mmCIF file of N, CA and C in Angstrom:
data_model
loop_
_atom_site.group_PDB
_atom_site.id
_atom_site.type_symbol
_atom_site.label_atom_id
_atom_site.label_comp_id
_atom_site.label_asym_id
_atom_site.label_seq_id
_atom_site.Cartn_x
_atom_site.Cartn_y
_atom_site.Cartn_z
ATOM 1 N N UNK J 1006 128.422 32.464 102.207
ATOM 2 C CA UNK J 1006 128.072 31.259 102.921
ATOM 3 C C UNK J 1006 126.678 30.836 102.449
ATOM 4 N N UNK J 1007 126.589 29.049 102.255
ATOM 5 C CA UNK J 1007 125.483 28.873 101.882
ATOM 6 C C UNK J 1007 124.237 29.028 103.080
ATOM 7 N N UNK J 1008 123.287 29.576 102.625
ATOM 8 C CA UNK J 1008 122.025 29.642 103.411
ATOM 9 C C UNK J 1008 121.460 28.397 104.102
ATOM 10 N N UNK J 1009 121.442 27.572 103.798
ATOM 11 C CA UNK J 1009 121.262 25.896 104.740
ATOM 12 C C UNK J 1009 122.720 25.914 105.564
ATOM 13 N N UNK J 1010 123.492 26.568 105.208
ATOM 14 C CA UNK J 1010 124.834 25.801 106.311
ATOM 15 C C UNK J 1010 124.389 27.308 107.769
ATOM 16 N N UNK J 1011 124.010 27.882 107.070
ATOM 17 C CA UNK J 1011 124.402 29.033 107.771
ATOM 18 C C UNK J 1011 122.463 29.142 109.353
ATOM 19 N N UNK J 1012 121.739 28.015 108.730
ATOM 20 C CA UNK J 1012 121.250 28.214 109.521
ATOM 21 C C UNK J 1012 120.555 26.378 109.504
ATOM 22 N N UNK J 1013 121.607 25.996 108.921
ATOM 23 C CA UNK J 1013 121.870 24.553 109.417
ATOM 24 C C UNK J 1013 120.326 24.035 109.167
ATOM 25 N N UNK J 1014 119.388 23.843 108.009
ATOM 26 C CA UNK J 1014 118.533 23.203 107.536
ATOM 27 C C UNK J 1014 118.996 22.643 106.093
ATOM 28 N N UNK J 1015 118.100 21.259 106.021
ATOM 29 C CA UNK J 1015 118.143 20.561 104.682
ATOM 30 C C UNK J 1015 117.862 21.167 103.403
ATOM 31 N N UNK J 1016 118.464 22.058 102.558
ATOM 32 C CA UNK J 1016 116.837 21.990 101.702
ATOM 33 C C UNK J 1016 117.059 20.859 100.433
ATOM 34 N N UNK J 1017 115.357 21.656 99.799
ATOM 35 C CA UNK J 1017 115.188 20.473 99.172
ATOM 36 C C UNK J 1017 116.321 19.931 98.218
ATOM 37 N N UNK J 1018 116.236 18.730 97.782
ATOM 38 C CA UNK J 1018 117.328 18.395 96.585
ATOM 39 C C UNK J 1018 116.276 18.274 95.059
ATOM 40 N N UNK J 1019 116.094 16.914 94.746
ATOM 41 C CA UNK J 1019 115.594 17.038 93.316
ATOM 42 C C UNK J 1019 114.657 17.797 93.192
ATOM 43 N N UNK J 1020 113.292 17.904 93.715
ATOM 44 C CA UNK J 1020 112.484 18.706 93.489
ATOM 45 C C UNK J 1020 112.782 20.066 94.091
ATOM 46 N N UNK J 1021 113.681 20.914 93.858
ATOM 47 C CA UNK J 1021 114.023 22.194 94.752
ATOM 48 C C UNK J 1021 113.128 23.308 93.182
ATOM 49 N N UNK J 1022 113.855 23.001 92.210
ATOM 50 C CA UNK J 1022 113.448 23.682 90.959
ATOM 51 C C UNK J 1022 111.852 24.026 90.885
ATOM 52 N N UNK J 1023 110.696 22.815 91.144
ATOM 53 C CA UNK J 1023 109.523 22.529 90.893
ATOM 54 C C UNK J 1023 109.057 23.447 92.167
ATOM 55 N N UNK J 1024 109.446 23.136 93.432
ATOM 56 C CA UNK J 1024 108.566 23.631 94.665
ATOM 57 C C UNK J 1024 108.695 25.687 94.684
ATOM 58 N N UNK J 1025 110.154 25.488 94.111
ATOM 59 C CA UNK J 1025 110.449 26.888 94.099
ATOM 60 C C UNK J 1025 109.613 27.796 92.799
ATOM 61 N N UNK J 1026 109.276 27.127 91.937
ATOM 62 C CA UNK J 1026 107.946 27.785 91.030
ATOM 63 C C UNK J 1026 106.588 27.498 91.819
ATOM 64 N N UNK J 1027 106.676 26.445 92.335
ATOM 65 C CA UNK J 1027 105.435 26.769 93.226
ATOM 66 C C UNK J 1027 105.321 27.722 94.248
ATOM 67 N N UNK J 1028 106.051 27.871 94.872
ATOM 68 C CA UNK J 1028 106.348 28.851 95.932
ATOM 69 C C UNK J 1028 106.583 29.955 95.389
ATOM 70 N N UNK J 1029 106.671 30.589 93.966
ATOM 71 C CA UNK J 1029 106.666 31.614 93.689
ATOM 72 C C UNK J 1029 105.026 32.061 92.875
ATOM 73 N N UNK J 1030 104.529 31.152 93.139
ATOM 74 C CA UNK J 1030 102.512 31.358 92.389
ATOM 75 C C UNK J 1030 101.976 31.430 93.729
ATOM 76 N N UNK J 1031 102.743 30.521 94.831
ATOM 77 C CA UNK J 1031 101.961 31.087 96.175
ATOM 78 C C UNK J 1031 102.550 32.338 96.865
ATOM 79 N N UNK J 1032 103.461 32.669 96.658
ATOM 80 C CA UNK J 1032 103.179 34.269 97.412
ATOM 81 C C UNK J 1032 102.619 35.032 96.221
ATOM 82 N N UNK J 1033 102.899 35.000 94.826
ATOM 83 C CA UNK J 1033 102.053 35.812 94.160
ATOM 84 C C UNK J 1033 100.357 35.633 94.068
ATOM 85 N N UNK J 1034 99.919 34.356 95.038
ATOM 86 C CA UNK J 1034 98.404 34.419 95.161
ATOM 87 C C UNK J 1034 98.531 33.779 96.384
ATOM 88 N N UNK J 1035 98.538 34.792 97.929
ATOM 89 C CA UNK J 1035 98.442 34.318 98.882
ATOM 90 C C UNK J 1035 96.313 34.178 99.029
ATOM 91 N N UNK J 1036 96.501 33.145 99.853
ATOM 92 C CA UNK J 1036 95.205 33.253 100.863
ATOM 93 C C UNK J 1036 94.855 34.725 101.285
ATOM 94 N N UNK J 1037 93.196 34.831 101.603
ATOM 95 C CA UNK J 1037 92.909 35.702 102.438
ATOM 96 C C UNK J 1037 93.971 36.276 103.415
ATOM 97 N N UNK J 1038 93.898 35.063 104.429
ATOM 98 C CA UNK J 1038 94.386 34.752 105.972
ATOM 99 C C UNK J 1038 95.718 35.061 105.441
ATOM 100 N N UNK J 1039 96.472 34.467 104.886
ATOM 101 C CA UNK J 1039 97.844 34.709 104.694
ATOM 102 C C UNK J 1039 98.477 35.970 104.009
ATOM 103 N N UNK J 1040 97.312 36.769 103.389
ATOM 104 C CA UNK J 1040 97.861 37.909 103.164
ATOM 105 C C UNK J 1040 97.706 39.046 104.467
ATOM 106 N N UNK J 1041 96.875 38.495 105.380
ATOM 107 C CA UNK J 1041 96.166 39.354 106.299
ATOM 108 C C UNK J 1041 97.352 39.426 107.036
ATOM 109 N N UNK J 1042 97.860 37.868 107.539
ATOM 110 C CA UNK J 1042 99.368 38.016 108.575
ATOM 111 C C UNK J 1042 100.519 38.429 107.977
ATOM 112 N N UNK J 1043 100.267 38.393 106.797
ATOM 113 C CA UNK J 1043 101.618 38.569 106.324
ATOM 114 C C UNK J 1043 101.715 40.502 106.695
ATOM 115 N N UNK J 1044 100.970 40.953 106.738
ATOM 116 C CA UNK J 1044 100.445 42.676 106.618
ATOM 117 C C UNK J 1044 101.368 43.068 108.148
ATOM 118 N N UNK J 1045 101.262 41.624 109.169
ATOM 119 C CA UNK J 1045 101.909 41.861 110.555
ATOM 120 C C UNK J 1045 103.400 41.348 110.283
ATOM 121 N N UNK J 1046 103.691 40.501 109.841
ATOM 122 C CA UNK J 1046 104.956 39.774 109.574
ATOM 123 C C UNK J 1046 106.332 40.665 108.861
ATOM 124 N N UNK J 1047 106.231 41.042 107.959
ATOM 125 C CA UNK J 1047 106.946 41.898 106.851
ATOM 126 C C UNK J 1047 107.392 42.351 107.174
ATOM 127 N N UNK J 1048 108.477 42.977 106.861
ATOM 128 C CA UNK J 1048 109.483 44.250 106.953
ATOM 129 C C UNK J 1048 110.178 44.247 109.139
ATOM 130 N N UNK J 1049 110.313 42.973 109.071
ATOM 131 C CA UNK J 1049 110.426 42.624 110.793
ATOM 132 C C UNK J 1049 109.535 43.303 111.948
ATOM 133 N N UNK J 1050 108.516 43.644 111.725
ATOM 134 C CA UNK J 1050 107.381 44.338 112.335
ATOM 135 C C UNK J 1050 106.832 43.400 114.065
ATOM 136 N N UNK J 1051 107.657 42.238 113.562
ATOM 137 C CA UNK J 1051 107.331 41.243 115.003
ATOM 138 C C UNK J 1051 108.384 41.489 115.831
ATOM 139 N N UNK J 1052 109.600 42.024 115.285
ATOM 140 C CA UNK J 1052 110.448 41.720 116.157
ATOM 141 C C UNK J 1052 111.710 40.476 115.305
ATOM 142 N N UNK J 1053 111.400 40.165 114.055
ATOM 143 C CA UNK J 1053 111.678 38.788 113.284
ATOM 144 C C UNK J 1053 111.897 39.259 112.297
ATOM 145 N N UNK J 1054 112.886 38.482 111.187
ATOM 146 C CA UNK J 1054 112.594 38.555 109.641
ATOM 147 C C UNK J 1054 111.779 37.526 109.612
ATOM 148 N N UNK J 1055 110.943 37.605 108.832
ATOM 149 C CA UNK J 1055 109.941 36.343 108.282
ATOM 150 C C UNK J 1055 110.210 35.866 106.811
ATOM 151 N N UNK J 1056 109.927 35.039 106.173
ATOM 152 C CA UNK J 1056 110.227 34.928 104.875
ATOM 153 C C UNK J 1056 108.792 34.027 104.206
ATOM 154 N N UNK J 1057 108.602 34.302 103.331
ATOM 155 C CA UNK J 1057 106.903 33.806 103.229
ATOM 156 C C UNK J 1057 106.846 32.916 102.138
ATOM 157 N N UNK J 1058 106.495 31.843 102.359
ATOM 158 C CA UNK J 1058 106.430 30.779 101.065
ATOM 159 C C UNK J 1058 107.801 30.291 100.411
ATOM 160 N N UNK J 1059 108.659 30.414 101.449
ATOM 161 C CA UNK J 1059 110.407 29.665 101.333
ATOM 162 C C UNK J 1059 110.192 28.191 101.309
ATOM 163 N N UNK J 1060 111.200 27.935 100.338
ATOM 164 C CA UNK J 1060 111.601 26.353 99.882
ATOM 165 C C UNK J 1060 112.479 25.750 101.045
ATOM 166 N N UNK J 1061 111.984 24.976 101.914
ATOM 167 C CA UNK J 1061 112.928 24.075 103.057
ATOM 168 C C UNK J 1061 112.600 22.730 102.980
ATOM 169 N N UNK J 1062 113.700 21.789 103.161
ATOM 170 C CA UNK J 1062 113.632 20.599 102.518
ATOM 171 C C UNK J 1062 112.526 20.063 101.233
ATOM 172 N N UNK J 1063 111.564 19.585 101.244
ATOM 173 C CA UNK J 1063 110.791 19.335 100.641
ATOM 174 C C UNK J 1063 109.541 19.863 100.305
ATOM 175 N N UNK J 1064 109.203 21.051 101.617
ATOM 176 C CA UNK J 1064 107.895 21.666 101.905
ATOM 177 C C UNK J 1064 108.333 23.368 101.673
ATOM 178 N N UNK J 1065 107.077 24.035 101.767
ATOM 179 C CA UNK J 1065 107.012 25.532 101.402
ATOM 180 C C UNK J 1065 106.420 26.059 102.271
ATOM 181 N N UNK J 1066 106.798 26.403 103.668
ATOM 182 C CA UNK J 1066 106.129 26.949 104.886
ATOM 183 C C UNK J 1066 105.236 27.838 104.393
ATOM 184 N N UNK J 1067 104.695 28.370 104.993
ATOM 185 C CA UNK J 1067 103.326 29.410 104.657
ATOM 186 C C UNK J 1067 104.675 31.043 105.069
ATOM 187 N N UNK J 1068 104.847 30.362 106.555
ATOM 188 C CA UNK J 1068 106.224 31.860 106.956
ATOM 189 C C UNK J 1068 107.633 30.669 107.665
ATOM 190 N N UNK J 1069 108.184 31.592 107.685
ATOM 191 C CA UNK J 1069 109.339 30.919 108.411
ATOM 192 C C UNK J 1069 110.709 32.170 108.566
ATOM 193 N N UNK J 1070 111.048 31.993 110.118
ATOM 194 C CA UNK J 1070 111.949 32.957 110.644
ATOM 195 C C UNK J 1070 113.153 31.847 110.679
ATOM 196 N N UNK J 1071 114.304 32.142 109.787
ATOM 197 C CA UNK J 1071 115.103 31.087 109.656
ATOM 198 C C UNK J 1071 115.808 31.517 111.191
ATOM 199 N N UNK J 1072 116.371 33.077 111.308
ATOM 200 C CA UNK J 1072 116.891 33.157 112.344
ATOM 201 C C UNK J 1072 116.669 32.641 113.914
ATOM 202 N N UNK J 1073 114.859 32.443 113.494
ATOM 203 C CA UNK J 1073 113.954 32.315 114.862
ATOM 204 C C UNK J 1073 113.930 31.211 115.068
ATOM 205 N N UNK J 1074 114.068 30.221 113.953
ATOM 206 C CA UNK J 1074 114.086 28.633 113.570
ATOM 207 C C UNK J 1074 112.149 28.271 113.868
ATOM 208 N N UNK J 1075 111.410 29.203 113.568
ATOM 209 C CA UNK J 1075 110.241 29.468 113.567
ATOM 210 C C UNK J 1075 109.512 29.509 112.302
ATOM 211 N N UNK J 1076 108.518 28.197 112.304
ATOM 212 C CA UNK J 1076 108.160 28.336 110.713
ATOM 213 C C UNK J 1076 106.337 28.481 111.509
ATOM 214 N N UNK J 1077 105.782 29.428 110.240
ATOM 215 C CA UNK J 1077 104.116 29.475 111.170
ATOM 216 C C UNK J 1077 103.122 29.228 109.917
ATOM 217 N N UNK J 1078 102.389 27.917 109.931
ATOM 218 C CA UNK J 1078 101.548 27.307 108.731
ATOM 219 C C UNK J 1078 99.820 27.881 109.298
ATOM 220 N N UNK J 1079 99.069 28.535 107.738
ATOM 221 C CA UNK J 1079 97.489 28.696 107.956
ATOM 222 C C UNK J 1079 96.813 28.440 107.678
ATOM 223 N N UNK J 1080 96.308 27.408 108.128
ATOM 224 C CA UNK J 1080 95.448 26.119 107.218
ATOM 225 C C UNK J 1080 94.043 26.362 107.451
ATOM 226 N N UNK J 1081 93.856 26.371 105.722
ATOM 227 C CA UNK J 1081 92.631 26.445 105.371
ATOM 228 C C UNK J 1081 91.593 24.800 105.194
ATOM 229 N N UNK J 1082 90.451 24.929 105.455
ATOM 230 C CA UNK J 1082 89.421 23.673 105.313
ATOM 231 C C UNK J 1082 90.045 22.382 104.942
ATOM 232 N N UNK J 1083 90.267 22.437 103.723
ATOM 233 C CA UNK J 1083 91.181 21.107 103.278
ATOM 234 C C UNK J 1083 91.938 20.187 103.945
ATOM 235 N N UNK J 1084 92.935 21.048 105.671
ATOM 236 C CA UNK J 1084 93.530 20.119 106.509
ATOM 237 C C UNK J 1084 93.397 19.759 107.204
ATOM 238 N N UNK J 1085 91.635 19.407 106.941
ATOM 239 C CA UNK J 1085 91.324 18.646 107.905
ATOM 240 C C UNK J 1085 90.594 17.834 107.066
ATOM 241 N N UNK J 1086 90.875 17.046 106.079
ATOM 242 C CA UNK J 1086 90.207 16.354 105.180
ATOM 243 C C UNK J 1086 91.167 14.976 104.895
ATOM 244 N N UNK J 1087 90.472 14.070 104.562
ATOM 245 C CA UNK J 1087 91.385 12.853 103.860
ATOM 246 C C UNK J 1087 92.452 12.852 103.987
ATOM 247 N N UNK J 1088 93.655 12.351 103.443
ATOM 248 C CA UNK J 1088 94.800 12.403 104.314
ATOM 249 C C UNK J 1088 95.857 13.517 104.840
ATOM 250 N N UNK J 1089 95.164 14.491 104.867
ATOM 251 C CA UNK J 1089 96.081 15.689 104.637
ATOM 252 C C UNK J 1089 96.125 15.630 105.857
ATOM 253 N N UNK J 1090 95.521 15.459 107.028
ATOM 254 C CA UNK J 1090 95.813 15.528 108.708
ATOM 255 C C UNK J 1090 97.146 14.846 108.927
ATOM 256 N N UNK J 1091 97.185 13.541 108.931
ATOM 257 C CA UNK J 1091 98.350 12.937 108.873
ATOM 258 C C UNK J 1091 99.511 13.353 107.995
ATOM 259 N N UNK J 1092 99.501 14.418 106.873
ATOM 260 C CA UNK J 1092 100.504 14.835 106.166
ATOM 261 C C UNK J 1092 100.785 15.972 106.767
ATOM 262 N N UNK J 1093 100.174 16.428 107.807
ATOM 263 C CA UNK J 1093 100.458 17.900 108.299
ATOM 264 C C UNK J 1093 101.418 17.296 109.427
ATOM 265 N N UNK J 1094 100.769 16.248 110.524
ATOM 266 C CA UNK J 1094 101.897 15.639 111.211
ATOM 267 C C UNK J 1094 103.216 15.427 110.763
ATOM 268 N N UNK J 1095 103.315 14.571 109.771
ATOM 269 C CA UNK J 1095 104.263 14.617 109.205
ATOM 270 C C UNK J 1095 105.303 15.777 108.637
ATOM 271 N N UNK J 1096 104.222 16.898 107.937
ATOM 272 C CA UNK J 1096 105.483 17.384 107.517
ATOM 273 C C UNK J 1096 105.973 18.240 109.291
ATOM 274 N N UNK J 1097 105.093 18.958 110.266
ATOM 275 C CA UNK J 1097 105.507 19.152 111.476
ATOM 276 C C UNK J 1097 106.787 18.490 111.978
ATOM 277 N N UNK J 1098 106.606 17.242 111.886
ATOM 278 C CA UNK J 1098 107.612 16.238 112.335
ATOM 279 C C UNK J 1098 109.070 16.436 111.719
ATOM 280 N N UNK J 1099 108.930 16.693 110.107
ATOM 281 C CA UNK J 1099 110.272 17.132 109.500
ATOM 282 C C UNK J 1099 110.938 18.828 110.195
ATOM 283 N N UNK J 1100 110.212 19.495 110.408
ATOM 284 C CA UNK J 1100 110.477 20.556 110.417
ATOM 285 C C UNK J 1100 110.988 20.677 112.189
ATOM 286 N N UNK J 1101 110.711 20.243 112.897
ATOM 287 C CA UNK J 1101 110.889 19.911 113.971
ATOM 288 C C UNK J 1101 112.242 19.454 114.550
ATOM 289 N N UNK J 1102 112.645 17.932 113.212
ATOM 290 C CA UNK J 1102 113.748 17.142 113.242
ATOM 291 C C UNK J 1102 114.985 18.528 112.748
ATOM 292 N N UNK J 1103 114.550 19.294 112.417
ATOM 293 C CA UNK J 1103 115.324 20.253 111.605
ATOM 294 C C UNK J 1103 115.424 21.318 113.080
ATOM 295 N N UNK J 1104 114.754 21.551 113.695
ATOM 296 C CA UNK J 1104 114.883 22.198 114.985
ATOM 297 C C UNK J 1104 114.583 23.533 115.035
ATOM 298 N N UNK J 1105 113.289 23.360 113.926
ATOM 299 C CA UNK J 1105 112.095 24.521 114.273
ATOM 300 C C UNK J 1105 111.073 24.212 114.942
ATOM 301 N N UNK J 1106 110.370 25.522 115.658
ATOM 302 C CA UNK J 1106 109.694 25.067 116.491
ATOM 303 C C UNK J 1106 108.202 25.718 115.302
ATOM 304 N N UNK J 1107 106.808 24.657 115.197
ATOM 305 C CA UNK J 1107 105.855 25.195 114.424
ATOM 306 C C UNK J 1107 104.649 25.424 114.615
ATOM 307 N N UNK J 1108 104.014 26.492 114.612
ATOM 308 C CA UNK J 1108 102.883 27.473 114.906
ATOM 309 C C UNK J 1108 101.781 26.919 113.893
ATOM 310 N N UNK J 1109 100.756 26.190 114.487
ATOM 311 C CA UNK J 1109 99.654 26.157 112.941
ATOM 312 C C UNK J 1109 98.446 27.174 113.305
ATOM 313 N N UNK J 1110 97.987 27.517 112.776
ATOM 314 C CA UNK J 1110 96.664 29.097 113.059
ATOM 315 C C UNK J 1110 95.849 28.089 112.026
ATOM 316 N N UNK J 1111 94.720 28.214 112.009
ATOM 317 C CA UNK J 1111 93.616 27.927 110.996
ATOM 318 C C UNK J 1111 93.153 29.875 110.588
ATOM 319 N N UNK J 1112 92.583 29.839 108.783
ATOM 320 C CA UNK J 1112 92.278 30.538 108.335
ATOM 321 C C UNK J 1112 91.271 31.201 109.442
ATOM 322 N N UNK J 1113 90.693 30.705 110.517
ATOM 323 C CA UNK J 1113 89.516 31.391 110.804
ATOM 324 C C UNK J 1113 90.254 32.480 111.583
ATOM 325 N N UNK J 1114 91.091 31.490 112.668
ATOM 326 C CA UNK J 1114 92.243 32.445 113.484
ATOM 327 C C UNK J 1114 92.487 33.311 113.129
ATOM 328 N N UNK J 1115 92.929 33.586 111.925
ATOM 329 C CA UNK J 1115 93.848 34.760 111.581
ATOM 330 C C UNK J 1115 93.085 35.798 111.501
ATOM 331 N N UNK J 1116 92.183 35.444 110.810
ATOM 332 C CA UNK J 1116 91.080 36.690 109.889
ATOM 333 C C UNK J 1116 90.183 36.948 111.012
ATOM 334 N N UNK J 1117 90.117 36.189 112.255
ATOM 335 C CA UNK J 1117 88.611 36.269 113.097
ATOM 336 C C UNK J 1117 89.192 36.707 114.499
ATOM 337 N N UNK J 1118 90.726 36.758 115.088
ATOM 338 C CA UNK J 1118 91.334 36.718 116.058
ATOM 339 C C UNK J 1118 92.439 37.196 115.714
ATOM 340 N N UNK J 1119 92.847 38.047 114.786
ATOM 341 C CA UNK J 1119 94.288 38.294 114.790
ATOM 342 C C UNK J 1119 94.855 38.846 116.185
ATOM 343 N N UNK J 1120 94.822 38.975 117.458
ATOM 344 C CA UNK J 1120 95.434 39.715 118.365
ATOM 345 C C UNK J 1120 95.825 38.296 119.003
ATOM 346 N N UNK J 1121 94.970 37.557 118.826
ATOM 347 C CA UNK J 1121 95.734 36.065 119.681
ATOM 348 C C UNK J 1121 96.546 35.530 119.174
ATOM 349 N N UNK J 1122 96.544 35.679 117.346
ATOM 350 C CA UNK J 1122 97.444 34.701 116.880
ATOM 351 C C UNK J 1122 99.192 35.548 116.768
ATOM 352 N N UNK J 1123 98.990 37.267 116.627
ATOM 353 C CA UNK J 1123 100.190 37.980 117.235
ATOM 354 C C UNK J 1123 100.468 38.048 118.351
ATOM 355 N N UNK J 1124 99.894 37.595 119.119
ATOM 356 C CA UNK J 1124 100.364 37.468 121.116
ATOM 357 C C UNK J 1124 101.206 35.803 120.971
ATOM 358 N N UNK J 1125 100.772 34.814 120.172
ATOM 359 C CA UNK J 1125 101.124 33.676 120.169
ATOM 360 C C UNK J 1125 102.484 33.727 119.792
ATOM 361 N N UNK J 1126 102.250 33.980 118.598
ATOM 362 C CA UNK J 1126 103.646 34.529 117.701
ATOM 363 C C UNK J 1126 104.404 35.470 118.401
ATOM 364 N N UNK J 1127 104.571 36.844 118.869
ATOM 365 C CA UNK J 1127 105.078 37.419 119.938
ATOM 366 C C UNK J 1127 105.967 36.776 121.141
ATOM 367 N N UNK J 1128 104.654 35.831 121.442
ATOM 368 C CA UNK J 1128 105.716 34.846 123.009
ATOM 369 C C UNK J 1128 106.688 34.224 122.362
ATOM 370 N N UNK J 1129 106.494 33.509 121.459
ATOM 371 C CA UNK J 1129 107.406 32.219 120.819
ATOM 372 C C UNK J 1129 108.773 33.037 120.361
ATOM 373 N N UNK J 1130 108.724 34.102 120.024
ATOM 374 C CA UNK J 1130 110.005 35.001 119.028
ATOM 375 C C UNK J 1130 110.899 35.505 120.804
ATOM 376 N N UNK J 1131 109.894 35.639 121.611
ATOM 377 C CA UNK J 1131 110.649 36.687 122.394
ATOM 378 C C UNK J 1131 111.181 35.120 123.510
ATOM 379 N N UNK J 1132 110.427 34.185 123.190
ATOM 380 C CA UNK J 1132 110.928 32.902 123.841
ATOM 381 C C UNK J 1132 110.362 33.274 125.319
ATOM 382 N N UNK J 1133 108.595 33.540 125.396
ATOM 383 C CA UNK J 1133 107.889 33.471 126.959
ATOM 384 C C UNK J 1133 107.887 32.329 127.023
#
């Protein structure tokens, strides 16, 4: 069974080839922050499979629990700059229409608070 039918998301079409080499230079060079959560995420350690830097429709979540319909983005400085605020809405908005629910942490979160941003993540999987 195909993997979009089976958990009923778009993915991408023409650019699937391009994002999926990108998505394979970003988990082979995660962020600080994103290697830090990923250390909690992995091997279902939440309670979740996670999948890290997966190709869904057009975008490359940072994580995403297809089963959980849980995608969790860690934005570093940049998204909060020029138009990237409004592109974060946006892509939220796709991922949403798709009927995930999405977690954003900023780099500081992760690396400066990790117990809040696994209590966050925790409620949302166990559905507090």
């Amino acid at each position: 069974m195909h993997e979009e039918m089976r958990y009923k998301y778009q993915t991408a079409t023409s650019n699937y080839t391009l994002l999926e080499e990108f998505a394979r230079e970003n988990r082979n060079n995660p962020t600080e922050a994103e290697r830090a959560l990923w250390e909690y995420l992995r091997g279902g350690r939440m309670g979740a499979h996670f999948r890290r830097q997966h190709v869904m429709m057009d975008y490359i979540p940072d994580f995403v629990s297809l089963a959980e319909k849980l995608v969790i983005e860690v934005d570093g400085g940049y998204h909060h700059e020029g138009e990237q605020p409004q592109l974060d809405v946006e892509r939220t908005a796709e991922f949403v229409k798709q009927g995930f629910k999405v977690l954003r942490f900023s780099n500081e979160e992760v690396l400066c608070n990790i117990d809040n941003v696994l209590e966050t993540i925790r409620k949302e999987i166990q559905h507090e």
